[in-house]
Coordinates of C-alpha atoms and ligand atoms in Angstrom, one line a residue:
M1 CA -16.3 8.1 12.3
T2 CA -14.7 5.3 10.3
A3 CA -11.0 5.9 9.6
L4 CA -9.7 5.6 6.0
L5 CA -7.6 2.6 7.1
E6 CA -8.0 0.6 10.3
I7 CA -5.5 -2.1 11.2
D8 CA -6.5 -4.2 14.1
D9 CA -4.2 -6.8 15.8
V10 CA -2.7 -7.8 12.5
A11 CA -0.1 -10.6 12.3
V12 CA 1.8 -11.7 9.2
R13 CA 3.5 -15.1 9.5
F14 CA 5.8 -16.9 7.1
A15 CA 6.9 -20.6 7.1
V16 CA 10.6 -20.9 7.1
R17 CA 13.2 -23.7 7.2
S18 CA 11.8 -26.5 5.1
N19 CA 13.6 -29.9 5.3
L20 CA 12.9 -33.4 4.2
L21 CA 10.6 -34.0 7.2
T22 CA 8.6 -30.9 6.6
E23 CA 8.4 -31.7 2.8
I24 CA 6.8 -35.1 3.5
G25 CA 4.5 -33.7 6.1
L26 CA 6.0 -35.4 9.2
M27 CA 7.0 -32.1 10.8
P28 CA 5.4 -28.7 10.6
P29 CA 7.7 -25.9 9.2
A30 CA 9.0 -23.3 11.6
V31 CA 6.9 -20.2 11.4
I32 CA 8.1 -16.6 12.0
E33 CA 5.7 -13.8 12.9
A34 CA 7.2 -10.9 11.0
V35 CA 4.3 -8.6 12.1
S36 CA 2.7 -9.2 15.4
G37 CA -0.4 -7.7 16.9
V38 CA -0.2 -4.3 15.1
S39 CA -3.1 -1.9 15.4
L40 CA -3.2 1.6 14.0
K41 CA -5.5 4.0 12.1
I42 CA -4.9 6.4 9.3
E43 CA -7.4 9.1 8.6
A44 CA -8.2 10.6 5.2
G45 CA -5.5 13.2 4.3
E46 CA -3.2 12.1 7.1
T47 CA 0.5 11.2 6.7
Y48 CA 1.6 8.3 9.0
G49 CA 5.2 7.3 9.3
I50 CA 6.3 3.7 10.2
V51 CA 9.8 3.7 11.5
G52 CA 12.2 1.0 12.5
E53 CA 15.5 -0.8 11.8
S54 CA 15.6 -3.2 8.9
G55 CA 13.9 -6.4 9.9
S56 CA 11.4 -4.5 12.1
G57 CA 8.5 -5.7 9.9
K58 CA 7.5 -2.3 8.6
T59 CA 7.7 -3.2 4.9
T60 CA 5.9 -6.5 5.6
L61 CA 3.1 -4.6 7.3
A62 CA 2.9 -2.2 4.3
R63 CA 2.7 -5.0 1.8
A64 CA -0.1 -6.7 3.8
V65 CA -2.1 -3.4 3.6
A66 CA -1.5 -3.3 -0.1
G67 CA -2.7 -6.9 -0.5
L68 CA 0.8 -8.1 -1.5
H69 CA 1.2 -10.3 1.6
H70 CA -1.5 -12.3 3.2
A71 CA -2.3 -11.1 6.8
S72 CA -2.4 -14.3 9.0
A73 CA -4.6 -12.8 11.7
G74 CA -6.4 -9.6 12.6
S75 CA -8.3 -7.1 10.5
I76 CA -7.3 -4.6 7.8
R77 CA -10.3 -2.4 6.9
Y78 CA -10.3 0.2 4.2
K79 CA -13.3 2.6 4.6
G80 CA -14.9 -0.1 6.7
T81 CA -14.4 -2.9 4.1
E82 CA -12.4 -5.9 5.4
L83 CA -9.4 -6.5 3.1
R84 CA -8.1 -9.6 4.8
G85 CA -9.1 -12.6 2.9
L86 CA -10.7 -10.6 0.1
P87 CA -10.3 -12.5 -3.2
E88 CA -8.2 -10.8 -5.8
S89 CA -11.2 -10.2 -8.0
R90 CA -12.7 -8.0 -5.3
F91 CA -9.4 -6.5 -4.3
R92 CA -8.5 -5.4 -7.8
P93 CA -10.9 -2.4 -8.0
L94 CA -9.5 -1.2 -4.6
R95 CA -6.0 -1.1 -6.2
R96 CA -7.2 2.2 -7.7
D97 CA -7.6 3.6 -4.1
I98 CA -4.7 1.9 -2.4
V99 CA -1.3 2.0 -4.2
M100 CA 2.2 1.1 -3.1
M101 CA 5.2 3.0 -4.4
F102 CA 8.4 0.8 -4.1
Q103 CA 11.9 2.0 -3.2
D104 CA 13.0 1.8 -6.8
P105 CA 9.7 2.5 -8.6
V106 CA 11.1 2.7 -12.1
G107 CA 14.1 0.3 -12.0
S108 CA 11.8 -2.7 -11.7
L109 CA 9.8 -1.8 -14.8
S110 CA 10.6 -2.5 -18.4
P111 CA 13.5 -0.3 -19.6
R112 CA 12.1 -0.5 -23.1
L113 CA 8.9 1.4 -22.3
T114 CA 8.7 5.2 -22.6
I115 CA 7.9 7.3 -19.6
K116 CA 4.5 8.0 -21.1
S117 CA 3.8 4.2 -21.3
L118 CA 5.1 3.7 -17.8
I119 CA 3.0 6.4 -16.1
T120 CA -0.2 5.5 -18.0
E121 CA 0.2 1.7 -17.6
P122 CA -2.1 1.7 -14.5
F123 CA -5.0 2.7 -16.8
R124 CA -4.4 -0.3 -19.0
I125 CA -4.0 -2.6 -16.1
Q126 CA -7.4 -1.5 -14.7
G127 CA -9.0 -1.9 -18.2
M128 CA -9.5 1.9 -18.6
K129 CA -8.2 1.8 -22.2
D130 CA -10.6 4.4 -23.5
R131 CA -8.7 7.2 -21.6
D132 CA -6.8 9.7 -23.7
M133 CA -3.3 8.5 -22.8
E134 CA -1.6 11.6 -24.3
A135 CA -3.7 13.9 -22.1
E136 CA -3.2 11.7 -19.0
A137 CA 0.6 11.6 -19.5
A138 CA 0.7 15.4 -19.9
R139 CA -1.4 15.8 -16.7
L140 CA 0.8 13.4 -14.7
L141 CA 4.1 14.9 -15.8
S142 CA 2.9 18.3 -15.0
M143 CA 1.6 17.1 -11.6
V144 CA 5.1 15.9 -10.6
G145 CA 6.9 18.8 -12.0
L146 CA 8.6 17.1 -15.0
P147 CA 8.8 18.7 -18.5
Q148 CA 6.4 17.4 -21.2
E149 CA 9.3 16.1 -23.4
F150 CA 10.0 13.5 -20.7
A151 CA 7.0 11.5 -22.1
G152 CA 9.2 10.1 -24.9
R153 CA 12.3 9.3 -22.8
H154 CA 13.3 5.9 -21.3
P155 CA 14.1 5.1 -17.7
H156 CA 17.9 5.0 -18.2
Q157 CA 17.8 8.6 -19.3
L158 CA 16.5 9.8 -15.9
S159 CA 18.4 10.9 -12.8
G160 CA 17.5 9.3 -9.5
G161 CA 15.2 12.2 -8.5
Q162 CA 13.5 12.3 -11.9
A163 CA 12.9 8.5 -11.7
R164 CA 11.3 9.0 -8.3
R165 CA 9.0 11.6 -9.8
V166 CA 8.0 9.2 -12.5
G167 CA 7.3 6.7 -9.8
V168 CA 5.0 9.2 -8.0
A169 CA 3.2 10.0 -11.3
R170 CA 2.6 6.3 -11.9
A171 CA 1.4 5.7 -8.4
L172 CA -1.0 8.6 -8.5
A173 CA -2.3 8.0 -12.0
L174 CA -5.6 6.6 -10.8
D175 CA -6.2 9.2 -8.1
P176 CA -5.7 6.9 -5.1
K177 CA -6.9 7.8 -1.6
L178 CA -4.0 6.0 0.2
L179 CA -0.4 6.0 -1.0
I180 CA 2.0 3.6 0.7
A181 CA 5.5 4.9 0.1
D182 CA 8.3 2.5 0.9
E183 CA 11.5 4.4 1.6
P184 CA 10.6 7.2 -0.8
T185 CA 13.9 9.1 -0.4
A186 CA 16.3 6.1 0.0
G187 CA 19.5 6.5 -2.1
L188 CA 18.8 10.1 -3.0
D189 CA 21.1 13.1 -2.3
V190 CA 20.0 15.2 0.6
S191 CA 18.9 18.1 -1.5
I192 CA 16.9 15.8 -3.8
Q193 CA 15.3 14.1 -0.7
G194 CA 14.0 17.5 0.3
E195 CA 12.5 18.1 -3.2
M196 CA 10.9 14.7 -3.0
L197 CA 9.3 15.3 0.4
N198 CA 8.1 18.7 -0.7
L199 CA 6.5 17.1 -3.8
L200 CA 4.7 14.5 -1.6
A201 CA 3.6 17.2 0.8
R202 CA 2.2 19.4 -2.0
L203 CA 0.4 16.5 -3.7
Q204 CA -1.1 15.4 -0.4
D205 CA -2.4 18.9 0.2
E206 CA -3.8 19.2 -3.4
L207 CA -5.3 15.7 -3.6
G208 CA -6.3 15.1 0.0
L209 CA -4.3 12.0 -0.1
A210 CA -3.4 9.9 2.9
I211 CA 0.2 8.6 2.9
M212 CA 1.7 5.8 4.8
I213 CA 5.5 6.3 4.7
I214 CA 7.8 3.4 5.5
T215 CA 11.3 4.6 6.4
H216 CA 14.3 4.3 8.7
N217 CA 15.0 8.0 8.1
L218 CA 13.7 10.0 11.0
N219 CA 14.2 13.3 9.2
V220 CA 11.8 12.1 6.6
V221 CA 9.1 11.5 9.1
R222 CA 9.8 14.7 11.0
H223 CA 9.5 16.7 7.8
I224 CA 6.2 15.2 6.5
T225 CA 4.2 13.1 8.9
D226 CA 1.4 13.9 11.2
R227 CA 1.8 10.8 13.3
V228 CA 4.5 8.1 13.7
G229 CA 4.5 4.5 14.7
I230 CA 7.8 2.9 15.9
M231 CA 8.2 -0.8 15.2
Y232 CA 10.6 -3.3 16.8
L233 CA 10.6 -7.0 16.0
G234 CA 7.3 -6.8 14.2
K235 CA 5.4 -4.9 16.9
L236 CA 4.6 -1.3 17.5
V237 CA 6.4 -0.1 20.6
E238 CA 5.3 3.5 20.4
E239 CA 2.9 5.6 18.4
G240 CA 1.9 9.3 18.6
P241 CA 1.8 12.7 17.1
T242 CA 5.1 13.4 15.3
E243 CA 6.1 16.4 17.4
D244 CA 5.4 14.5 20.7
I245 CA 7.5 11.5 19.5
F246 CA 10.4 13.8 18.7
S247 CA 10.2 16.0 21.8
S248 CA 9.2 13.5 24.4
P249 CA 9.6 9.9 23.4
L250 CA 8.1 7.4 25.9
H251 CA 10.0 4.2 24.8
P252 CA 13.8 3.8 25.1
Y253 CA 14.0 2.3 21.6
T254 CA 12.5 5.5 20.2
L255 CA 15.0 7.5 22.2
A256 CA 17.8 5.4 20.8
L257 CA 16.7 6.0 17.3
L258 CA 16.4 9.7 17.9
A259 CA 19.9 9.7 19.5
A260 CA 21.3 8.0 16.4
N261 CA 19.7 10.6 14.1
P262 CA 22.5 12.8 12.6
E263 CA 20.1 15.8 12.6
P264 CA 18.5 15.7 16.1
N265 CA 15.6 17.9 17.2
P266 CA 17.4 21.0 18.5
D267 CA 14.4 21.9 20.7
A268 CA 14.4 18.6 22.6
E269 CA 16.7 17.8 25.5
L270 CA 17.0 14.1 25.0
Q271 CA 19.4 11.8 26.7
R272 CA 21.8 10.3 24.2
I273 CA 21.8 6.5 24.4
E274 CA 23.2 3.9 22.1
L275 CA 21.6 0.7 21.1
Q276 CA 23.5 -2.4 22.2
G277 CA 24.1 -5.1 19.7
E278 CA 21.9 -6.4 16.9
P279 CA 18.1 -7.0 17.1
P280 CA 17.4 -10.6 18.3
S281 CA 16.0 -13.1 15.8
I282 CA 12.2 -13.2 15.6
L283 CA 12.6 -17.0 15.6
N284 CA 13.8 -16.7 19.1
R285 CA 12.0 -13.7 20.7
P286 CA 13.2 -12.5 24.1
T287 CA 10.8 -13.1 27.0
G288 CA 9.0 -10.2 28.7
C289 CA 9.8 -6.9 27.0
E290 CA 11.3 -8.0 23.7
F291 CA 13.6 -4.9 23.8
H292 CA 15.1 -5.8 27.2
T293 CA 18.2 -7.4 25.7
R294 CA 19.2 -4.1 24.2
C295 CA 17.6 -1.6 26.6
P296 CA 20.0 0.5 28.6
F297 CA 17.2 1.1 31.2
A298 CA 16.1 -2.5 31.6
Q299 CA 14.9 -3.3 35.2
A300 CA 14.5 -6.6 36.9
D301 CA 10.9 -6.9 35.9
C302 CA 11.5 -6.3 32.2
E303 CA 12.8 -9.8 31.3
A304 CA 9.8 -11.6 32.8
D305 CA 6.8 -9.2 32.4
T306 CA 5.5 -8.3 29.0
P307 CA 4.5 -4.7 28.8
V308 CA 1.0 -4.1 27.4
W309 CA 0.1 -1.5 24.9
T310 CA -0.8 1.6 27.0
A311 CA -2.9 4.4 25.6
T312 CA -2.4 7.9 26.9
S313 CA -4.9 10.7 26.9
T314 CA -2.9 12.5 24.1
A315 CA -3.0 9.4 21.8
H316 CA 0.7 9.0 22.5
N317 CA 0.9 5.3 23.2
H318 CA 3.7 2.9 24.2
R319 CA 4.7 -0.6 25.2
C320 CA 7.1 0.0 28.1
H321 CA 6.9 -0.6 31.9
F322 CA 8.7 2.6 32.6
P323 CA 7.7 5.2 30.0
E324 CA 10.0 8.2 29.8
I325 CA 12.4 6.5 32.1
W326 CA 15.2 8.5 30.3
N327 CA 13.6 11.7 31.6
E328 CA 14.0 10.7 35.2
Q329 CA 17.7 11.4 34.8
R330 CA 18.7 7.9 35.8
Q331 CA 21.9 6.7 34.4
P332 CA 21.5 3.8 31.9
T333 CA 22.1 0.5 33.7
E334 CA 25.2 -1.5 33.0
H335 CA 24.0 -4.0 30.4
A336 CA 24.1 -7.7 31.2
N337 CA 24.1 -9.0 27.7
Ligands
LIG1 FE1 13.4 -1.1 28.6 FE2 12.0 -2.3 30.4 FE3 10.8 -0.4 29.0 FE4 11.4 -2.7 27.9 S1 9.9 -2.4 29.5 S2 11.8 -0.8 27.0 S3 13.3 -3.2 28.9 S4 12.5 -0.1 30.4

């Protein structure tokens, strides 16, 4: 059966560092591959979390799916329709189905507009001006649990949590099938984060929505996702059912992220390891396993041999020569770098 979203071997490249020689065409610009060879599927009604440090390429991948970045290679299919290279005129109708909710969904919008105007704007953008905007605003406010009198307010009159609810209302105005939520709880107090996640979970249930959540917050993915993909230097290094990822990670990078989580999984007996140093530059990717410069379990082969994406029978996949090495009770090796 065709998945709602199928991403196959996608790369997103950007030209960087222009100088006089590149300006006059005597030298090609340097190119970075911010997303590299990513493949994943999201089924209708499923919640998929993309996790990684900043610079891991997770937001770039999300923006490519939403048609906000051009994917340089690979395939992005929505209900079987290829999105890569689709002209904007043919992508525009799909923007009803695939919507992206940004980190600060209201702050980037006009402060002069009322909440009613903000949440019904998607209808006007899509040329659906015959809709009863009063009724739509009332429906959307009720859907996200905000009182009706908020329709006449302005963004500066909202708390952080209320502004996020308005962002959700605006994102879901056109009844999309796939919501891409970029750091939906960033900057919110913990209690408000919980309310936000409960709201998303309820709406997903009621609307049969698929959600792709981009976050560095592991508690967010644990709370709400069905499956998780872990990204490092623009590549997926591990992917699997959320509970498997949290209870028995296969990749040391995932283990390190879990170890750094202030609220670890109490049921999992995971070795606590610390990441060494900063991620390397994607302009100068390490050889072999690109994580070897920071991996406390790196072996002699890891610097030279590139691990391939390995699929397990439980759809818990990884890119490591020694999956679950942490579980063999070896002591982390003294790091050479
Ligand atoms: Fe660490 Fe080697 Fe696995 Fe890479 S392949 S994550 S360096 S053990």
